[in-house]
Amino acid sequence: MKKRLCALVFLSLSIAATTVNAQSFIAEGPWRGVFHQPNGTEVPFNFEIKGKTAATAKVYLVNGPERFAASGISQKGDSLFIAFDQFDNELAIKVGDKKLSGVLRKKDLSGRTIPVDATFGETYRFADNGEKPAADLSGKYDAIFKGRNGTDEKKVGIFKQQGSKLSATFLSITGDSRYLEGVVQGNKFYLSSFIGSGASYYTGTFDNSGQITGTANGASFIATKNADAALPDPYKLTYLKEGYKTFDFSLPDAEGNKVSLKDDKLKNKVVILTIGGTWCPNCIDEAGFVAPWYQKNKNRGVEVIGVQFERKADPAYVKNAMENFKKRFNITYTEIFGGLADKKAVAESFPALNTFLSFPTILFIDKKGNVDKIYTGFTGPATGTYYTQFIKEFNEEVDQLLKKDAI
C-alpha cells in the first residue's frame, strides 16, 4: 500500500513538474516586440512562436510577407535565448505571463545591448493613432541619403500603400533594404524591420508635392517621386582590370582544402562565383535564390562557388559560420573562405577586379575561364519587379554561356 501511495505521489509530482515546465515556455502565436534605443526611440517588430516547448519551437520574424526563421531557441530556467547565427546575435529574454523583457546582444557578450520587451497577441506594428493618411505615397522615388562622413548616396525608394498600411524598400548599388513595414499617419510615416541583426527604423514627413524628408537609422534623406527613378547599370560597376580576361584564385574551403577555377571539377563548366558573407542580409537573399537554382541546374554543366568573407578569421569560427549557412539554405555547391569581411581583403584575394563595391557581387565565368559579366549588389525579393528582372537576366546569361564552346 505504501509503495503504491509513493508511486502515485511521484507520478503526481512528475505531472505537476511537466505542467510547470510546459507553462514556463512562452505562449504560442503572434508577439509584438519593441526595441528601446539609447536615444529614446522605440522600434517595433513582430514575431511568431510555433511550438509549445523550447525543444520543438520555431521563431519567425515577421516583416511584411516574409517569415524569417531564427536559427534556434533554447531555455535555461526562466530565460529564453533566441539565436540569430548569421549575425552572431541573440535575444536573451525572461519568460513572463504573456510579457517578455530582455536584451538583444552579441552571443559572445561583447559590445552594447539593446533593451527589448514584447507582448503576446498583438499583431500590429505601429499603434494606430486614428489619423488618416494625408496622401498615398505609392510609387518610385529618387532618394539622396546623407552619410555620416558628409557624402551623399543615391538610392531608389519603392513605396506601396494600402489605406494607412505602408511597405517599402530602398535600392542602392550595393543591394536593398529588404522588407520595411509600417504606417502612414497624417503627413508622417514610420517603417521598421528586424531579421536578427540591428533593427532598421525609417521615419519622415511629406508635403503636398509628395517630397519626403526623413531619417533612416540616424541618416537623413530626401526623396522625390519619380516614375523613372533609376540606379547605374549593376553590370557596369565592377569589371576586370586592363590586361585581364581570365579569373583565378586559390582559397580554402571550411576544411582547409584549396579550391581553384583550374580544378578538374570545374573544367569546361560555366561557373557562377558569388562574393559575399554569411553575416550579410542581401547575401542571405542571394543564397535563398542561388541554392535552389543550383539544385535545378547543376546537371546542365554549371557550377557555383560561394566565397565568404567573414567577421573573424579564426578557423573554428569560419567553419561554424559557413556550415550554419549551408544548412540554413541547403547549399550543395562549393563554399570557400576569402578572408576578413573587408573590401581591401577582397581586393587582395581577387587582384584582377578593378574595385570592389558590394557584398554580394556575382561573376559569370564562361567555360574557358573568362569573365563574361559581373553583377554588383543584389536586388532581392522585396524589390518586386527588380527581382523578377534580375532572375530573368541571370537565367539568360547562364543559357548563353552554356551554348558557347569549351576550350
Coordinates of C-alpha atoms in Angstrom, one line a residue:
M1 CA 0.0 0.0 0.0
K2 CA 2.8 2.4 0.9
K3 CA 4.7 1.6 -2.3
R4 CA 1.5 2.3 -4.3
L5 CA 1.0 5.6 -2.5
C6 CA 4.6 6.6 -3.0
A7 CA 4.2 5.7 -6.7
L8 CA 1.1 7.8 -7.0
V9 CA 2.7 10.8 -5.2
F10 CA 5.8 10.5 -7.5
L11 CA 3.5 10.3 -10.6
S12 CA 1.6 13.4 -9.4
L13 CA 4.7 15.3 -8.8
S14 CA 6.1 14.4 -12.2
I15 CA 2.9 15.5 -13.9
A16 CA 2.9 18.7 -11.9
A17 CA 6.6 19.4 -12.9
T18 CA 5.8 18.7 -16.5
T19 CA 2.9 21.1 -16.4
V20 CA 5.0 23.8 -14.8
N21 CA 7.8 23.3 -17.4
A22 CA 5.3 23.5 -20.2
Q23 CA 3.7 26.6 -18.8
S24 CA 7.0 28.3 -18.3
F25 CA 7.5 28.5 -22.1
I26 CA 6.2 31.5 -23.9
A27 CA 2.8 31.5 -25.5
E28 CA 2.5 30.1 -29.0
G29 CA 1.3 32.6 -31.6
P30 CA 1.9 36.2 -32.5
W31 CA 4.0 38.7 -30.5
R32 CA 4.8 42.3 -30.8
G33 CA 8.3 43.4 -29.6
V34 CA 9.8 46.9 -29.1
F35 CA 13.5 47.8 -29.0
H36 CA 14.3 50.7 -26.8
Q37 CA 17.2 52.6 -28.5
P38 CA 19.7 54.7 -26.5
N39 CA 18.3 57.9 -28.0
G40 CA 14.8 57.1 -26.7
T41 CA 13.4 55.8 -30.0
E42 CA 11.1 52.8 -29.8
V43 CA 11.4 50.5 -32.8
P44 CA 8.6 47.9 -33.0
F45 CA 8.9 44.4 -34.7
N46 CA 6.7 41.4 -34.9
F47 CA 7.4 37.7 -34.5
E48 CA 5.6 34.4 -34.2
I49 CA 6.2 31.3 -32.0
K50 CA 5.3 27.9 -33.4
G51 CA 5.6 25.1 -30.9
K52 CA 4.9 24.7 -27.2
T53 CA 8.4 23.9 -25.8
A54 CA 11.9 25.3 -26.4
A55 CA 13.0 21.9 -27.7
T56 CA 10.4 21.9 -30.5
A57 CA 9.5 25.6 -31.1
K58 CA 10.5 27.8 -34.0
V59 CA 10.6 31.5 -34.0
Y60 CA 9.8 33.5 -37.2
L61 CA 10.4 37.3 -37.5
V62 CA 7.6 38.9 -39.5
N63 CA 8.3 41.6 -42.0
G64 CA 5.5 42.2 -44.5
P65 CA 5.1 38.9 -46.4
E66 CA 8.4 37.4 -45.1
R67 CA 8.6 34.9 -42.2
F68 CA 12.4 34.9 -41.4
A69 CA 13.3 31.9 -39.2
A70 CA 15.6 32.4 -36.2
S71 CA 18.5 29.9 -36.0
G72 CA 17.2 28.3 -32.8
I73 CA 15.8 28.7 -29.4
S74 CA 16.9 27.3 -26.0
Q75 CA 15.7 27.7 -22.5
K76 CA 17.5 27.8 -19.1
G77 CA 15.2 28.2 -16.2
D78 CA 13.0 31.3 -16.8
S79 CA 15.3 32.6 -19.5
L80 CA 15.0 32.1 -23.3
F81 CA 17.7 32.6 -25.8
I82 CA 16.7 33.1 -29.4
A83 CA 19.7 32.8 -31.7
F84 CA 20.5 34.6 -35.0
D85 CA 23.6 32.8 -36.1
Q86 CA 24.2 34.8 -39.2
F87 CA 24.7 37.9 -37.2
D88 CA 26.3 36.4 -34.0
N89 CA 23.3 37.8 -32.1
E90 CA 20.7 36.6 -29.7
L91 CA 17.6 37.7 -27.8
A92 CA 18.1 36.9 -24.2
I93 CA 14.7 37.3 -22.6
K94 CA 12.9 36.5 -19.3
V95 CA 9.7 34.5 -19.6
G96 CA 6.6 36.2 -18.2
D97 CA 2.9 35.8 -18.3
K98 CA 2.4 36.9 -21.9
K99 CA 5.0 39.5 -21.4
L100 CA 8.7 39.3 -22.1
S101 CA 11.6 41.5 -21.3
G102 CA 15.3 41.2 -22.0
V103 CA 18.0 42.4 -24.4
L104 CA 19.4 41.9 -27.9
R105 CA 23.1 41.2 -27.6
K106 CA 26.1 39.6 -29.1
K107 CA 26.3 35.9 -28.4
D108 CA 29.9 36.3 -27.0
L109 CA 28.5 39.2 -24.8
S110 CA 30.8 41.8 -26.4
G111 CA 29.5 45.2 -27.3
R112 CA 26.4 47.0 -26.1
T113 CA 23.0 45.6 -25.5
I114 CA 19.6 46.9 -26.6
P115 CA 16.7 46.5 -24.2
V116 CA 13.6 44.8 -25.6
D117 CA 10.2 43.9 -24.4
A118 CA 7.3 42.0 -26.0
T119 CA 3.6 41.4 -25.6
F120 CA 1.6 38.4 -26.7
G121 CA -1.3 38.6 -29.1
E122 CA -0.5 42.0 -30.6
T123 CA -0.3 41.8 -34.4
Y124 CA 0.0 45.5 -35.3
R125 CA 3.4 47.1 -35.7
F126 CA 2.9 50.8 -35.1
A127 CA 0.0 51.8 -33.0
D128 CA -3.0 53.4 -34.8
N129 CA -3.5 57.0 -33.6
G130 CA -6.7 57.4 -35.6
E131 CA -5.1 59.9 -38.0
K132 CA -5.9 59.2 -41.7
P133 CA -3.1 59.4 -44.3
A134 CA -2.8 62.8 -45.9
A135 CA -1.8 61.2 -49.2
D136 CA -1.0 57.9 -51.0
L137 CA 2.8 57.5 -51.1
S138 CA 2.8 54.6 -53.5
G139 CA 5.4 54.9 -56.3
K140 CA 9.1 55.2 -57.1
Y141 CA 11.4 57.9 -55.6
D142 CA 14.7 59.4 -56.3
A143 CA 16.3 59.4 -52.8
I144 CA 19.5 61.0 -51.6
F145 CA 20.9 59.8 -48.3
K146 CA 23.4 61.9 -46.3
G147 CA 26.2 59.8 -44.9
R148 CA 27.8 60.4 -41.5
N149 CA 31.0 61.4 -43.3
G150 CA 29.2 64.0 -45.3
T151 CA 29.0 62.1 -48.6
D152 CA 25.7 61.6 -50.5
E153 CA 24.4 58.2 -51.6
K154 CA 21.7 57.9 -54.3
K155 CA 19.0 55.3 -53.8
V156 CA 15.7 54.4 -55.3
G157 CA 12.7 54.2 -53.0
I158 CA 9.8 51.9 -53.7
F159 CA 6.6 52.6 -51.6
K160 CA 3.4 50.7 -51.6
Q161 CA 0.5 52.0 -49.5
Q162 CA -2.9 50.4 -48.8
G163 CA -5.0 52.6 -46.6
S164 CA -2.7 53.5 -43.7
K165 CA -0.5 50.5 -44.1
L166 CA 2.8 51.1 -45.8
S167 CA 5.6 48.8 -47.2
A168 CA 8.8 50.0 -48.7
T169 CA 12.3 49.2 -49.7
F170 CA 15.3 51.3 -50.9
L171 CA 17.6 50.1 -53.6
S172 CA 21.3 51.1 -53.8
I173 CA 24.2 49.9 -55.9
T174 CA 25.1 47.6 -53.0
G175 CA 21.7 46.0 -52.6
D176 CA 18.4 46.8 -51.0
S177 CA 17.0 47.5 -47.5
R178 CA 14.8 44.4 -47.7
Y179 CA 11.2 44.4 -46.3
L180 CA 10.3 47.5 -44.5
E181 CA 6.8 47.6 -42.9
G182 CA 4.9 50.4 -41.3
V183 CA 2.1 53.0 -41.4
V184 CA 1.2 56.5 -42.7
Q185 CA -0.4 58.9 -40.2
G186 CA -1.3 62.3 -41.4
N187 CA 1.7 63.6 -43.3
K188 CA 4.1 61.3 -41.4
F189 CA 5.2 57.7 -42.0
Y190 CA 7.0 55.1 -39.9
L191 CA 8.8 51.9 -41.1
S192 CA 10.8 49.2 -39.4
S193 CA 12.4 45.8 -40.0
F194 CA 14.2 43.2 -37.9
I195 CA 15.8 39.9 -39.0
G196 CA 18.2 39.4 -36.2
S197 CA 20.9 42.0 -36.9
G198 CA 20.3 45.6 -35.8
A199 CA 16.7 46.8 -36.1
S200 CA 16.0 49.2 -39.0
Y201 CA 13.9 52.3 -38.4
Y202 CA 12.8 54.8 -41.0
T203 CA 10.6 57.8 -40.4
G204 CA 9.7 61.0 -42.2
T205 CA 7.2 63.6 -43.4
F206 CA 5.9 64.5 -46.8
D207 CA 4.5 67.7 -48.3
N208 CA 1.7 68.4 -50.8
S209 CA 4.1 67.8 -53.7
G210 CA 5.0 64.4 -52.4
Q211 CA 8.6 65.2 -51.4
I212 CA 9.8 63.2 -48.4
T213 CA 12.1 64.4 -45.7
G214 CA 13.2 61.6 -43.4
T215 CA 15.8 59.7 -41.4
A216 CA 16.9 56.1 -41.7
N217 CA 18.9 54.6 -38.8
G218 CA 20.2 58.1 -38.0
A219 CA 21.0 59.1 -41.5
S220 CA 18.9 61.9 -43.1
F221 CA 17.4 61.6 -46.6
I222 CA 15.2 63.4 -49.0
A223 CA 13.1 61.7 -51.7
T224 CA 11.2 63.0 -54.7
K225 CA 8.6 60.9 -56.5
N226 CA 9.8 59.9 -60.0
A227 CA 8.4 57.1 -62.1
D228 CA 11.7 56.9 -63.9
A229 CA 14.0 56.8 -60.9
A230 CA 16.9 54.5 -61.6
L231 CA 20.4 53.5 -60.5
P232 CA 23.6 52.9 -62.5
D233 CA 23.7 49.6 -64.5
P234 CA 24.9 47.0 -62.0
Y235 CA 26.7 45.2 -64.8
K236 CA 29.0 48.1 -65.4
L237 CA 30.2 49.0 -61.9
T238 CA 32.7 46.2 -61.3
Y239 CA 35.0 44.8 -64.1
L240 CA 38.4 43.3 -64.7
K241 CA 41.5 45.5 -64.9
E242 CA 43.0 46.1 -68.2
G243 CA 45.1 43.1 -69.3
Y244 CA 42.9 40.5 -67.5
K245 CA 40.5 38.2 -69.2
T246 CA 40.6 35.0 -67.2
F247 CA 39.9 34.9 -63.4
D248 CA 41.5 32.6 -60.9
F249 CA 42.3 32.2 -57.2
S250 CA 43.3 29.6 -54.7
L251 CA 41.3 29.7 -51.5
P252 CA 40.4 27.2 -48.8
D253 CA 37.0 25.6 -48.1
A254 CA 35.8 25.1 -44.5
E255 CA 38.0 22.0 -44.2
G256 CA 41.1 23.9 -45.4
N257 CA 41.2 22.2 -48.8
K258 CA 42.3 24.7 -51.5
V259 CA 39.9 25.4 -54.4
S260 CA 40.8 26.9 -57.7
L261 CA 39.0 27.6 -61.0
K262 CA 41.6 25.2 -62.6
D263 CA 40.3 22.3 -60.6
D264 CA 39.1 19.3 -62.7
K265 CA 35.6 19.6 -61.3
L266 CA 35.3 23.0 -62.9
K267 CA 36.9 22.2 -66.3
N268 CA 34.7 23.1 -69.2
K269 CA 32.0 24.3 -66.9
V270 CA 30.2 27.6 -66.7
V271 CA 30.9 29.0 -63.2
I272 CA 28.9 31.3 -61.1
L273 CA 31.1 32.9 -58.5
T274 CA 29.3 34.8 -55.6
I275 CA 31.3 37.0 -53.3
G276 CA 29.6 37.6 -50.0
G277 CA 29.5 36.8 -46.3
T278 CA 27.2 34.8 -44.0
W279 CA 26.5 38.0 -42.0
C280 CA 25.2 40.0 -45.0
P281 CA 21.4 40.4 -45.3
N282 CA 21.5 40.8 -49.1
C283 CA 23.8 37.8 -49.3
I284 CA 21.1 35.9 -47.4
D285 CA 18.6 36.8 -50.1
E286 CA 21.1 35.8 -52.8
A287 CA 21.7 32.4 -51.2
G288 CA 17.9 32.0 -51.0
F289 CA 17.8 32.2 -54.8
V290 CA 21.1 30.6 -55.8
A291 CA 20.9 27.5 -53.6
P292 CA 17.6 26.1 -55.1
W293 CA 18.5 27.4 -58.6
Y294 CA 21.7 25.3 -58.4
Q295 CA 19.8 22.2 -57.4
K296 CA 17.6 22.5 -60.6
N297 CA 20.5 23.4 -62.9
K298 CA 23.6 21.6 -61.7
N299 CA 23.3 18.8 -64.3
R300 CA 23.5 21.3 -67.2
G301 CA 27.2 21.9 -67.0
V302 CA 27.2 24.8 -64.5
E303 CA 28.9 25.1 -61.1
V304 CA 28.5 27.6 -58.3
I305 CA 31.2 28.7 -55.9
G306 CA 30.3 30.9 -52.9
V307 CA 33.2 32.9 -51.5
Q308 CA 32.5 34.0 -47.9
F309 CA 34.3 36.9 -46.3
E310 CA 33.7 36.7 -42.5
R311 CA 33.9 38.8 -39.4
K312 CA 36.7 36.7 -37.9
A313 CA 39.5 34.6 -39.5
D314 CA 39.6 32.0 -36.7
P315 CA 39.3 28.6 -38.5
A316 CA 36.7 27.3 -36.0
Y317 CA 34.6 30.4 -36.3
V318 CA 34.8 30.3 -40.1
K319 CA 33.9 26.7 -40.3
N320 CA 30.9 27.1 -37.9
A321 CA 29.6 30.2 -39.8
M322 CA 29.9 28.5 -43.1
E323 CA 28.3 25.2 -42.0
N324 CA 25.4 27.0 -40.4
F325 CA 24.9 29.0 -43.6
K326 CA 25.0 25.9 -45.8
K327 CA 22.5 24.1 -43.5
R328 CA 20.1 27.0 -43.4
F329 CA 19.8 27.3 -47.2
N330 CA 20.5 23.7 -48.1
I331 CA 23.6 24.7 -50.1
T332 CA 25.2 21.9 -52.0
Y333 CA 27.6 23.9 -54.1
T334 CA 31.2 24.7 -53.0
E335 CA 31.8 27.3 -50.4
I336 CA 35.2 28.8 -49.7
F337 CA 36.7 31.3 -47.3
G338 CA 38.0 34.5 -48.8
G339 CA 39.3 36.4 -45.8
L340 CA 38.0 39.0 -43.4
A341 CA 34.9 41.0 -44.3
D342 CA 36.7 44.0 -45.6
K343 CA 36.7 45.4 -49.2
K344 CA 40.5 45.6 -49.1
A345 CA 40.7 41.9 -48.3
V346 CA 38.6 41.2 -51.4
A347 CA 41.0 43.2 -53.5
E348 CA 43.9 41.2 -52.1
S349 CA 42.1 37.9 -52.8
F350 CA 40.9 38.9 -56.3
P351 CA 43.5 41.4 -57.7
A352 CA 42.0 41.2 -61.2
L353 CA 39.0 43.2 -60.1
N354 CA 39.1 47.0 -60.8
T355 CA 37.4 47.7 -57.5
F356 CA 35.0 46.0 -55.0
L357 CA 31.9 47.9 -54.1
S358 CA 29.5 45.4 -52.6
F359 CA 28.8 42.2 -50.7
P360 CA 27.4 40.4 -52.6
T361 CA 28.9 40.6 -56.1
I362 CA 28.3 37.9 -58.8
L363 CA 30.7 36.9 -61.5
F364 CA 29.6 34.9 -64.6
I365 CA 32.6 32.9 -65.9
D366 CA 32.5 31.0 -69.2
K367 CA 33.8 27.5 -70.0
K368 CA 37.3 28.9 -70.9
G369 CA 37.7 30.7 -67.5
N370 CA 36.9 34.2 -69.0
V371 CA 34.7 36.6 -67.0
D372 CA 31.7 37.5 -69.2
K373 CA 29.7 39.7 -66.8
I374 CA 29.9 41.0 -63.2
Y375 CA 26.8 41.9 -61.3
T376 CA 27.3 44.3 -58.3
G377 CA 24.9 44.1 -55.4
F378 CA 21.7 42.1 -55.2
T379 CA 18.1 43.1 -55.8
G380 CA 16.2 40.8 -53.5
P381 CA 12.5 39.6 -53.4
A382 CA 11.5 42.8 -51.5
T383 CA 12.2 44.8 -54.7
G384 CA 9.4 43.1 -56.7
T385 CA 9.8 43.7 -60.5
Y386 CA 13.6 44.4 -60.0
Y387 CA 14.0 40.9 -58.5
T388 CA 12.0 39.4 -61.3
Q389 CA 14.1 41.2 -63.9
F390 CA 17.3 40.0 -62.2
I391 CA 16.2 36.4 -62.3
K392 CA 15.3 36.7 -66.0
E393 CA 18.7 38.2 -66.8
F394 CA 20.6 35.6 -64.6
N395 CA 19.0 32.7 -66.5
E396 CA 19.5 34.3 -69.9
E397 CA 23.2 34.9 -69.1
V398 CA 23.8 31.3 -68.0
D399 CA 21.9 30.0 -71.0
Q400 CA 24.0 31.9 -73.5
L401 CA 27.3 30.9 -71.7
L402 CA 26.2 27.2 -71.8
K403 CA 25.8 27.5 -75.6
K404 CA 29.4 28.7 -76.0
D405 CA 32.1 26.2 -76.9
A406 CA 34.5 25.0 -74.3
I407 CA 38.3 25.0 -74.6

